[in-house]
């Protein structure tokens, strides 16, 4: 897609650089290319997909994120009431909480692009522990039975960690700053939950 877009851009549009590219009617980059080529019908398909794809992603995230909060509650990493389910075994309180948190996340961002950058940075940050943990597990538990052994693990882990940190860096300081605030809030919730769990009598915990 990126290569097709670059090759389709009119060279005259790049006189003032990539940042000054303008598409008539404020169309997106690919829709703008289709309209400039006279393929208006293709741009309509693209707009339809732009509506349908995020909807499908949202449905997937509703299920996945609620189950994550549900599992955290079972492991006493989140408040206990998030593990409550209805008669269909759906953690409905976790879904409501994720919806509220999702709405709150719209506040610090100027637009959809800023939120997408933040979410991308958060996903990359969640992937960084993987290449750190694998060599440690290889060293600490060398005789552990593994159904699959990754060849050249140390080199791949180093490259993965390096690329993830670059991606995190390229999102920009403004995005990283918001990510640090979100992580701080997460730590605050985590330690608060553990503090109240430690103060509860042991017979309640079991």
GROMACS .gro file of C-alpha atoms in nm:
model
  206
    1UNK     CA    1   0.000   0.000   0.000
    2UNK     CA    2   0.274   0.247   0.094
    3UNK     CA    3   0.473   0.172  -0.222
    4UNK     CA    4   0.161   0.205  -0.436
    5UNK     CA    5   0.080   0.540  -0.275
    6UNK     CA    6   0.432   0.678  -0.322
    7UNK     CA    7   0.440   0.576  -0.689
    8UNK     CA    8   0.093   0.723  -0.749
    9UNK     CA    9   0.160   1.070  -0.610
   10UNK     CA   10   0.198   1.337  -0.878
   11UNK     CA   11   0.559   1.468  -0.860
   12UNK     CA   12   0.428   1.826  -0.887
   13UNK     CA   13   0.250   1.773  -0.554
   14UNK     CA   14   0.588   1.721  -0.384
   15UNK     CA   15   0.740   2.058  -0.476
   16UNK     CA   16   0.694   2.183  -0.119
   17UNK     CA   17   0.762   1.846   0.046
   18UNK     CA   18   0.549   1.560   0.179
   19UNK     CA   19   0.399   1.771   0.458
   20UNK     CA   20   0.240   2.009   0.208
   21UNK     CA   21   0.051   1.745   0.009
   22UNK     CA   22  -0.312   1.851  -0.028
   23UNK     CA   23  -0.611   1.652  -0.151
   24UNK     CA   24  -0.920   1.832  -0.273
   25UNK     CA   25  -1.218   1.798  -0.041
   26UNK     CA   26  -0.995   1.693   0.251
   27UNK     CA   27  -0.993   1.336   0.126
   28UNK     CA   28  -0.759   1.086   0.284
   29UNK     CA   29  -0.435   1.000   0.104
   30UNK     CA   30  -0.556   0.688  -0.076
   31UNK     CA   31  -0.900   0.831  -0.148
   32UNK     CA   32  -0.731   1.144  -0.283
   33UNK     CA   33  -0.522   0.932  -0.521
   34UNK     CA   34  -0.832   0.746  -0.644
   35UNK     CA   35  -1.023   1.070  -0.700
   36UNK     CA   36  -0.729   1.226  -0.886
   37UNK     CA   37  -0.721   0.920  -1.115
   38UNK     CA   38  -1.095   0.948  -1.178
   39UNK     CA   39  -1.177   0.631  -0.979
   40UNK     CA   40  -1.449   0.785  -0.762
   41UNK     CA   41  -1.619   0.447  -0.717
   42UNK     CA   42  -1.299   0.308  -0.564
   43UNK     CA   43  -1.283   0.596  -0.315
   44UNK     CA   44  -1.641   0.515  -0.203
   45UNK     CA   45  -1.538   0.153  -0.138
   46UNK     CA   46  -1.242   0.287   0.060
   47UNK     CA   47  -1.469   0.510   0.271
   48UNK     CA   48  -1.702   0.217   0.338
   49UNK     CA   49  -1.407   0.007   0.451
   50UNK     CA   50  -1.287   0.297   0.670
   51UNK     CA   51  -1.618   0.271   0.858
   52UNK     CA   52  -1.649  -0.107   0.864
   53UNK     CA   53  -1.292  -0.197   0.964
   54UNK     CA   54  -1.278   0.008   1.287
   55UNK     CA   55  -1.619  -0.133   1.381
   56UNK     CA   56  -1.489  -0.489   1.346
   57UNK     CA   57  -1.177  -0.398   1.542
   58UNK     CA   58  -1.392  -0.241   1.814
   59UNK     CA   59  -1.600  -0.559   1.850
   60UNK     CA   60  -1.281  -0.764   1.885
   61UNK     CA   61  -1.135  -0.528   2.143
   62UNK     CA   62  -1.457  -0.526   2.349
   63UNK     CA   63  -1.423  -0.902   2.392
   64UNK     CA   64  -1.044  -0.908   2.441
   65UNK     CA   65  -1.008  -0.611   2.676
   66UNK     CA   66  -1.297  -0.720   2.898
   67UNK     CA   67  -1.143  -1.066   2.936
   68UNK     CA   68  -0.808  -0.911   3.028
   69UNK     CA   69  -0.969  -0.707   3.305
   70UNK     CA   70  -1.168  -1.014   3.409
   71UNK     CA   71  -0.850  -1.223   3.434
   72UNK     CA   72  -0.671  -0.947   3.627
   73UNK     CA   73  -0.959  -0.946   3.874
   74UNK     CA   74  -0.936  -1.325   3.923
   75UNK     CA   75  -0.563  -1.290   3.991
   76UNK     CA   76  -0.628  -1.006   4.241
   77UNK     CA   77  -0.455  -0.754   4.015
   78UNK     CA   78  -0.778  -0.551   3.977
   79UNK     CA   79  -1.089  -0.497   4.193
   80UNK     CA   80  -1.281  -0.818   4.258
   81UNK     CA   81  -1.616  -0.700   4.116
   82UNK     CA   82  -1.472  -0.699   3.763
   83UNK     CA   83  -1.480  -1.081   3.770
   84UNK     CA   84  -1.861  -1.087   3.791
   85UNK     CA   85  -2.033  -1.235   3.487
   86UNK     CA   86  -2.392  -1.254   3.366
   87UNK     CA   87  -2.583  -1.570   3.268
   88UNK     CA   88  -2.399  -1.574   2.933
   89UNK     CA   89  -2.059  -1.578   3.115
   90UNK     CA   90  -1.985  -1.226   2.989
   91UNK     CA   91  -1.793  -0.995   3.228
   92UNK     CA   92  -2.036  -0.706   3.179
   93UNK     CA   93  -1.886  -0.485   3.451
   94UNK     CA   94  -1.546  -0.511   3.282
   95UNK     CA   95  -1.704  -0.409   2.949
   96UNK     CA   96  -1.868  -0.104   3.111
   97UNK     CA   97  -1.541  -0.006   3.282
   98UNK     CA   98  -1.347  -0.036   2.954
   99UNK     CA   99  -1.609   0.177   2.778
  100UNK     CA  100  -1.576   0.450   3.043
  101UNK     CA  101  -1.196   0.439   3.027
  102UNK     CA  102  -1.215   0.450   2.648
  103UNK     CA  103  -1.430   0.763   2.656
  104UNK     CA  104  -1.190   0.928   2.901
  105UNK     CA  105  -0.903   0.858   2.661
  106UNK     CA  106  -1.060   1.094   2.407
  107UNK     CA  107  -0.999   1.391   2.638
  108UNK     CA  108  -0.618   1.435   2.615
  109UNK     CA  109  -0.598   1.382   2.239
  110UNK     CA  110  -0.657   1.646   1.972
  111UNK     CA  111  -0.775   1.396   1.711
  112UNK     CA  112  -0.790   1.040   1.590
  113UNK     CA  113  -0.432   1.044   1.462
  114UNK     CA  114  -0.296   1.140   1.806
  115UNK     CA  115  -0.495   0.860   1.970
  116UNK     CA  116  -0.376   0.609   1.708
  117UNK     CA  117  -0.015   0.712   1.780
  118UNK     CA  118  -0.073   0.664   2.152
  119UNK     CA  119  -0.230   0.320   2.107
  120UNK     CA  120   0.050   0.214   1.872
  121UNK     CA  121   0.309   0.327   2.127
  122UNK     CA  122   0.125   0.137   2.402
  123UNK     CA  123   0.122  -0.183   2.194
  124UNK     CA  124   0.493  -0.148   2.115
  125UNK     CA  125   0.570  -0.090   2.484
  126UNK     CA  126   0.376  -0.405   2.577
  127UNK     CA  127   0.592  -0.602   2.331
  128UNK     CA  128   0.927  -0.480   2.469
  129UNK     CA  129   0.937  -0.720   2.772
  130UNK     CA  130   0.923  -1.023   2.538
  131UNK     CA  131   1.275  -0.999   2.393
  132UNK     CA  132   1.406  -0.920   2.741
  133UNK     CA  133   1.242  -1.217   2.912
  134UNK     CA  134   1.328  -1.486   2.656
  135UNK     CA  135   1.710  -1.481   2.707
  136UNK     CA  136   1.657  -1.467   3.085
  137UNK     CA  137   1.430  -1.773   3.075
  138UNK     CA  138   1.679  -1.955   2.850
  139UNK     CA  139   1.953  -1.890   3.107
  140UNK     CA  140   1.750  -1.952   3.424
  141UNK     CA  141   1.557  -2.258   3.300
  142UNK     CA  142   1.779  -2.431   3.039
  143UNK     CA  143   1.622  -2.775   3.092
  144UNK     CA  144   1.261  -2.660   3.061
  145UNK     CA  145   1.067  -2.865   2.806
  146UNK     CA  146   0.980  -2.650   2.504
  147UNK     CA  147   0.759  -2.759   2.211
  148UNK     CA  148   0.929  -2.495   1.995
  149UNK     CA  149   1.284  -2.359   2.018
  150UNK     CA  150   1.354  -2.028   1.848
  151UNK     CA  151   1.682  -2.038   1.651
  152UNK     CA  152   1.920  -1.743   1.691
  153UNK     CA  153   1.712  -1.628   1.987
  154UNK     CA  154   1.964  -1.380   2.129
  155UNK     CA  155   2.015  -1.204   1.796
  156UNK     CA  156   1.640  -1.191   1.726
  157UNK     CA  157   1.568  -1.063   2.078
  158UNK     CA  158   1.830  -0.791   2.045
  159UNK     CA  159   1.695  -0.682   1.706
  160UNK     CA  160   1.334  -0.691   1.829
  161UNK     CA  161   1.414  -0.483   2.136
  162UNK     CA  162   1.612  -0.235   1.927
  163UNK     CA  163   1.333  -0.192   1.671
  164UNK     CA  164   1.065  -0.157   1.940
  165UNK     CA  165   1.258   0.119   2.115
  166UNK     CA  166   1.305   0.297   1.781
  167UNK     CA  167   0.932   0.275   1.709
  168UNK     CA  168   0.858   0.409   2.055
  169UNK     CA  169   1.104   0.693   2.000
  170UNK     CA  170   0.957   0.782   1.660
  171UNK     CA  171   0.607   0.829   1.804
  172UNK     CA  172   0.735   1.157   1.953
  173UNK     CA  173   0.780   1.298   2.300
  174UNK     CA  174   0.422   1.422   2.323
  175UNK     CA  175   0.289   1.067   2.278
  176UNK     CA  176   0.551   0.913   2.509
  177UNK     CA  177   0.469   1.171   2.777
  178UNK     CA  178   0.100   1.074   2.771
  179UNK     CA  179   0.203   0.708   2.778
  180UNK     CA  180   0.412   0.766   3.090
  181UNK     CA  181   0.113   0.932   3.260
  182UNK     CA  182  -0.109   0.634   3.167
  183UNK     CA  183   0.150   0.389   3.304
  184UNK     CA  184   0.171   0.595   3.625
  185UNK     CA  185  -0.207   0.576   3.667
  186UNK     CA  186  -0.190   0.201   3.606
  187UNK     CA  187   0.077   0.158   3.876
  188UNK     CA  188  -0.131   0.369   4.115
  189UNK     CA  189  -0.436   0.146   4.060
  190UNK     CA  190  -0.221  -0.167   4.090
  191UNK     CA  191  -0.064  -0.068   4.424
  192UNK     CA  192  -0.396   0.063   4.559
  193UNK     CA  193  -0.567  -0.270   4.488
  194UNK     CA  194  -0.281  -0.465   4.649
  195UNK     CA  195  -0.283  -0.234   4.952
  196UNK     CA  196  -0.652  -0.300   5.022
  197UNK     CA  197  -0.610  -0.671   4.952
  198UNK     CA  198  -0.332  -0.691   5.214
  199UNK     CA  199  -0.555  -0.519   5.470
  200UNK     CA  200  -0.839  -0.767   5.420
  201UNK     CA  201  -0.855  -1.066   5.662
  202UNK     CA  202  -0.713  -1.389   5.523
  203UNK     CA  203  -1.046  -1.573   5.559
  204UNK     CA  204  -1.198  -1.322   5.313
  205UNK     CA  205  -0.918  -1.374   5.064
  206UNK     CA  206  -0.977  -1.750   5.059
   0.00000   0.00000   0.00000
